[in-house]
Tab-separated table of C-alpha atoms in Angstrom:
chain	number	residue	atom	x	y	z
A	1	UNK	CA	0.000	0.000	0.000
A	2	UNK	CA	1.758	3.328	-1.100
A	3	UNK	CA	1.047	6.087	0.755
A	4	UNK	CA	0.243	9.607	-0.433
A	5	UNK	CA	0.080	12.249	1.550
A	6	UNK	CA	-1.997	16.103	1.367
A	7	UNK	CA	-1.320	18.740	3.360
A	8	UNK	CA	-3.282	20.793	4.668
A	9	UNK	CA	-5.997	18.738	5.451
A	10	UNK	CA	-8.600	21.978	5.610
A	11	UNK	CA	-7.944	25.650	5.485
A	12	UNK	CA	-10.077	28.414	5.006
A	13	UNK	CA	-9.103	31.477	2.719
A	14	UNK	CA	-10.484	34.612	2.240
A	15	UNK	CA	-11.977	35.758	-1.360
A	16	UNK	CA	-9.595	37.068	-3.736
A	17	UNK	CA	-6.557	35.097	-1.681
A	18	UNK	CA	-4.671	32.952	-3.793
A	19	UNK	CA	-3.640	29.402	-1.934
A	20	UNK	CA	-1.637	26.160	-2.924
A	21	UNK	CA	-1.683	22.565	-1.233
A	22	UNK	CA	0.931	20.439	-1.395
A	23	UNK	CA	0.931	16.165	-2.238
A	24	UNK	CA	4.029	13.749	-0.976
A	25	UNK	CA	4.018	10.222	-2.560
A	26	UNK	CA	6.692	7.651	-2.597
A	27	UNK	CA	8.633	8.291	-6.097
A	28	UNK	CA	9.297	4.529	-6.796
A	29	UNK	CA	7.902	3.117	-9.621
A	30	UNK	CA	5.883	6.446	-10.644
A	31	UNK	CA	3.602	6.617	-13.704
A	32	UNK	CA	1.406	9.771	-13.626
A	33	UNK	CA	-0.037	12.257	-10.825
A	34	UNK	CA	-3.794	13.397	-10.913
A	35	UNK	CA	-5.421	15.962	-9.182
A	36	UNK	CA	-9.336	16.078	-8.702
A	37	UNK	CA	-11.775	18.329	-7.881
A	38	UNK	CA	-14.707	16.647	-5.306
A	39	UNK	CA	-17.234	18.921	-4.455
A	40	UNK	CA	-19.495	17.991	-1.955
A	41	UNK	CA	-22.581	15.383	-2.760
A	42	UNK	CA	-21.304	15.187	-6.143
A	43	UNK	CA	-18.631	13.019	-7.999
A	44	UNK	CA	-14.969	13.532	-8.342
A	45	UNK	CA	-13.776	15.464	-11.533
A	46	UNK	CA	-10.231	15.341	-13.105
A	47	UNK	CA	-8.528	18.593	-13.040
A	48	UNK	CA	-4.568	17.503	-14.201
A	49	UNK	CA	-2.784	14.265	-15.120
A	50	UNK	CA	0.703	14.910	-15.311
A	51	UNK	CA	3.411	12.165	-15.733
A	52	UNK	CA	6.688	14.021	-16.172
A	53	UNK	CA	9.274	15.414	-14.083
A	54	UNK	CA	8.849	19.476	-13.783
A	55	UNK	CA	5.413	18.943	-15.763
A	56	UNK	CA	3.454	22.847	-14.895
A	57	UNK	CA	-0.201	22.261	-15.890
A	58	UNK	CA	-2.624	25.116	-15.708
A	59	UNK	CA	-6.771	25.038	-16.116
A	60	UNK	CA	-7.549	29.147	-15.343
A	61	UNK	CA	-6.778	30.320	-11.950
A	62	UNK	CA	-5.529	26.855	-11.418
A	63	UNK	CA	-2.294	24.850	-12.030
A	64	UNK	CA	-0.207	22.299	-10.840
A	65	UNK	CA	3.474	21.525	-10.700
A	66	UNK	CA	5.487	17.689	-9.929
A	67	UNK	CA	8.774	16.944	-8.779
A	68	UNK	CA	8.760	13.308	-9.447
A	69	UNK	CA	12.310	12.769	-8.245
A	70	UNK	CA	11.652	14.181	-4.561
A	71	UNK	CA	8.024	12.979	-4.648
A	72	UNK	CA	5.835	16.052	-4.211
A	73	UNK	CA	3.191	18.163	-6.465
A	74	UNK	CA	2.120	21.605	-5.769
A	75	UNK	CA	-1.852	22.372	-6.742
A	76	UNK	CA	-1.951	26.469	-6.700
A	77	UNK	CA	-5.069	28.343	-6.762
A	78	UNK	CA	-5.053	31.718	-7.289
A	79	UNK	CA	-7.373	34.702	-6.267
A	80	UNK	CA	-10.005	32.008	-4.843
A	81	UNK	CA	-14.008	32.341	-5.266
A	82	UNK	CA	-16.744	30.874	-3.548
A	83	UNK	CA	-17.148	28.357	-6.081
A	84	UNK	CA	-13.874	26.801	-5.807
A	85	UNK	CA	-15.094	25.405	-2.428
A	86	UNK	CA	-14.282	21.824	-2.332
A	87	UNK	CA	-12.029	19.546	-1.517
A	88	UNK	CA	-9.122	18.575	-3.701
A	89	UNK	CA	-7.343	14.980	-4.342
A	90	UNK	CA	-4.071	14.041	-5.812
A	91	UNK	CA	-4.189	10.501	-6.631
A	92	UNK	CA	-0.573	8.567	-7.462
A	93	UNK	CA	-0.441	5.865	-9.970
A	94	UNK	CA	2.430	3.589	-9.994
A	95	UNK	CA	3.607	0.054	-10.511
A	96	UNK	CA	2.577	-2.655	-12.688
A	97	UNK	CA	-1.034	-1.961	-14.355
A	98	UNK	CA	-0.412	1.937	-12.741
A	99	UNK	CA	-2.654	0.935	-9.429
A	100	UNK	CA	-4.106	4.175	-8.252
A	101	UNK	CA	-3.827	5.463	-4.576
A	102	UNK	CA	-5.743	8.547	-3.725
A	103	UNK	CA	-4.497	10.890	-1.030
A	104	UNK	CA	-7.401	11.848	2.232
A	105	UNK	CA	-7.809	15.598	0.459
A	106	UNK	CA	-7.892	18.771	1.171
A	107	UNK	CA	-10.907	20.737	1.967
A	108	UNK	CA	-10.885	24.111	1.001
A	109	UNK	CA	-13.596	26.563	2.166
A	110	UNK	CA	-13.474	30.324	0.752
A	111	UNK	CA	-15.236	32.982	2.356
A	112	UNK	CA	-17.037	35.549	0.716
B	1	UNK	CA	-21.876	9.317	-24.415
B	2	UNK	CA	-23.436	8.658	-20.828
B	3	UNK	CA	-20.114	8.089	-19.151
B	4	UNK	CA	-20.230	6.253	-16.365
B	5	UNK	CA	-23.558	4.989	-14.673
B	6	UNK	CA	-24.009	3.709	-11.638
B	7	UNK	CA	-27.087	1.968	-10.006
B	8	UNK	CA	-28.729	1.745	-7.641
B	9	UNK	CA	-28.741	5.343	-6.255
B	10	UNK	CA	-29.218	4.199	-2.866
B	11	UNK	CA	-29.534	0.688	-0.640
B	12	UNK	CA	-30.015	-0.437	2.352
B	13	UNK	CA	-28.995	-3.643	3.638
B	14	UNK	CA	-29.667	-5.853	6.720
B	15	UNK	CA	-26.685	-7.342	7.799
B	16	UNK	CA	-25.809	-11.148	6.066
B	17	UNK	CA	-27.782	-9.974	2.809
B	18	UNK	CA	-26.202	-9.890	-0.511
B	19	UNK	CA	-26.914	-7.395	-3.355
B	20	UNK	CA	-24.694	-6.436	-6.429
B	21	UNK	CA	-23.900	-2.557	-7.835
B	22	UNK	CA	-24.084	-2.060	-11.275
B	23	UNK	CA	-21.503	0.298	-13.212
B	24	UNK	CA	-21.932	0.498	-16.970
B	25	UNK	CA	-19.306	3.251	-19.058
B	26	UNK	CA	-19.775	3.618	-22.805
B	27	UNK	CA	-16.566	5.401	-23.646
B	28	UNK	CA	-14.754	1.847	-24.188
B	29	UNK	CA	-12.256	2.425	-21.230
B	30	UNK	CA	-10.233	-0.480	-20.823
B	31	UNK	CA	-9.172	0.436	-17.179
B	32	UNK	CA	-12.219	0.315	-14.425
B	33	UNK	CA	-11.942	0.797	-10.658
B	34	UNK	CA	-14.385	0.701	-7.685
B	35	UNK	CA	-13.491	2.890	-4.755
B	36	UNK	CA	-15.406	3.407	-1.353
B	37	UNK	CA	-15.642	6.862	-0.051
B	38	UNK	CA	-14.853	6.184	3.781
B	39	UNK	CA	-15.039	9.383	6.379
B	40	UNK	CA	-11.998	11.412	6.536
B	41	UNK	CA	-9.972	9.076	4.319
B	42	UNK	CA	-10.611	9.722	0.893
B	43	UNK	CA	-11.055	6.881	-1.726
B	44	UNK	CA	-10.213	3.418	-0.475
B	45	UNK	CA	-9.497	1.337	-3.795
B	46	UNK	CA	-11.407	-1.892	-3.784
B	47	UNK	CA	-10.912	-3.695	-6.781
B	48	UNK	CA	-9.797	-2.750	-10.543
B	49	UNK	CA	-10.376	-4.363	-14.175
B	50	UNK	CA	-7.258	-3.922	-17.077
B	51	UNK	CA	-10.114	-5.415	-19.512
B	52	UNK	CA	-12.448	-7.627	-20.098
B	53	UNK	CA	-11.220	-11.144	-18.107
B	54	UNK	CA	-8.918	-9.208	-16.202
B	55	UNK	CA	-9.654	-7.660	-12.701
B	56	UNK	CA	-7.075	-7.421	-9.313
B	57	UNK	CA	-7.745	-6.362	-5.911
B	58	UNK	CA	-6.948	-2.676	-4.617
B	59	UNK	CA	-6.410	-1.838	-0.818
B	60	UNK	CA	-9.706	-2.856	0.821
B	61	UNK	CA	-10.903	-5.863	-1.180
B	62	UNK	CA	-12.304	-8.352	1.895
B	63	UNK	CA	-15.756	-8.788	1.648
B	64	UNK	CA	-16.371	-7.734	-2.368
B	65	UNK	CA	-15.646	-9.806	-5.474
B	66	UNK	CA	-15.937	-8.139	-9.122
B	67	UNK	CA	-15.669	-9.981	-12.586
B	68	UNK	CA	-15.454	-7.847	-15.707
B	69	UNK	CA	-17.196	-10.082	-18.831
B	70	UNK	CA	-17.725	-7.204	-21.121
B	71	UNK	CA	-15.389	-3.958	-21.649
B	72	UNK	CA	-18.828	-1.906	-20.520
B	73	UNK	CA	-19.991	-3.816	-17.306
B	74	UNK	CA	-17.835	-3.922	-14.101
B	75	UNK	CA	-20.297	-4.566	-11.625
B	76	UNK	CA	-19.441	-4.898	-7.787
B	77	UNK	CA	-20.887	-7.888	-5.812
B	78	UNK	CA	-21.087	-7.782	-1.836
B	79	UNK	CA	-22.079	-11.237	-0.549
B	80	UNK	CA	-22.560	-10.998	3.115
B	81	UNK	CA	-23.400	-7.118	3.970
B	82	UNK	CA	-21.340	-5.890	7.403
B	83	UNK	CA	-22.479	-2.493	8.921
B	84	UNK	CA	-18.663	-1.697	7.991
B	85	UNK	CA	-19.698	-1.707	4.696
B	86	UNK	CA	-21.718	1.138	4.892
B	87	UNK	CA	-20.167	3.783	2.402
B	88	UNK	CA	-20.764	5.554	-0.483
B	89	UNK	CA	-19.252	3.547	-3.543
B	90	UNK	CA	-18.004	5.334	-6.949
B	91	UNK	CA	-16.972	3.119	-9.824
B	92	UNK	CA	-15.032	4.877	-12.469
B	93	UNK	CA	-13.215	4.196	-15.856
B	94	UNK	CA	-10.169	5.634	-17.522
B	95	UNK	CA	-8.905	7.065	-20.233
B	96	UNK	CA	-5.847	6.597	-22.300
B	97	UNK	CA	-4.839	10.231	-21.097
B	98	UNK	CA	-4.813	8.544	-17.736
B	99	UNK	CA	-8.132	10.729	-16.955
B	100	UNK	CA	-10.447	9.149	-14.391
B	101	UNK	CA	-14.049	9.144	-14.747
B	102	UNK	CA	-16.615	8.819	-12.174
B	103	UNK	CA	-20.225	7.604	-11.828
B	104	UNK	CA	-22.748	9.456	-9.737
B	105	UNK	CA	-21.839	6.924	-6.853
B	106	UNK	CA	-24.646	4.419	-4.864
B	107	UNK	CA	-25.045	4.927	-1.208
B	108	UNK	CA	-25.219	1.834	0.987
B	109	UNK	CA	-26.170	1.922	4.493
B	110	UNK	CA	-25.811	-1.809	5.918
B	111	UNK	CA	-28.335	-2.003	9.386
């Protein structure tokens, strides 16, 4: 069982502040990073896959970095809304058939 | 395309019954998964499918068995319901991109 690791678990930001997380995996046997959106009551959505070392993805106010070789990705949001209340996974796949391993989130709240 | 489906919505179980969740995906994913959404720790993976014939356990598998006959069906089979299985369950397929896609989820409550 690998084990992947979000920090902060919660943390509440003020509109208009801009705010990253931060995801720690074991870098053995890497294949790709994903990062998901999971808003509450509703399904997970896929916001980045990235599989190479220094990969920078961005999706609007949003984008991601990886450091495969010291085992960490960076999800930055910035100047946060209302909307982008939810909580956020990184999800490692690695090994043989790239098993998947989600992280326990973070759960952003951003007051108005 | 409907994506991935899931059914039922929601279940409940007295304890020792059996009951099967359904997950159907019509983008012709090879890769499936079934994950259970457990309080304060994310997605537990339960069991996952390569392709048709092909399916391996994930992290949490006691207690579930899958099979995987056609590349749409992946359906998730509980034989002997435990109050411990009470969860919300999300089945989802993959891309090639590597892109997950989940169902709606089915809610199980196990009494």
């Amino acid at each position: 069982i690998l084990n992947v690791e979000q920090s902060p678990q919660s943390l509440h930001v003020q509109e208009g502040d801009s705010t990253n997380f931060t995801c720690s995996f074991p870098s053995s046997n890497f294949y790709a990073l994903h990062w998901y959106r999971w808003e509450t009551a509703k399904s997970p959505e896929a916001l980045f896959v990235m599989t190479l070392n220094g990969d920078e993805k961005k999706k609007g106010r949003i984008s991601a970095t990886l450091n495969t070789k010291e085992g960490y990705s960076y999800l930055y949001i910035k100047g946060s809304q209302p909307e982008d209340s939810a909580t956020y996974l990184c999800a490692l796949a690695a090994g043989g058939y790239q098993k998947v391993t989600f992280g326990t989130g973070t759960k952003l709240q951003v007051i108005p | 395309n409907a994506g991935v489906t899931q059914t039922p919505k929601f279940r409940i179980l007295k304890i020792g019954q059996s009951m099967t969740l359904q997950c159907t995906q019509d983008m012709n994913h090879n890769y499936m998964y079934w994950y259970r959404q457990d309080p304060g720790m994310g997605l537990k993976l339960i069991y996952y499918s390569v392709g048709a014939g092909i399916t391996d356990k994930g992290e949490v598998p006691n207690g579930y068995n899958v099979s995987r006959s056609t590349t749409e069906d992946f359906p998730l089979r509980l034989e002997l319901a435990a109050p411990s299985q009470t969860s919300v369950y999300f089945c989802a397929s993959r891309h090639m991109d590597q892109t997950q896609y989940f169902g709606p989820g089915t809610r199980l409550l196990v009494l």
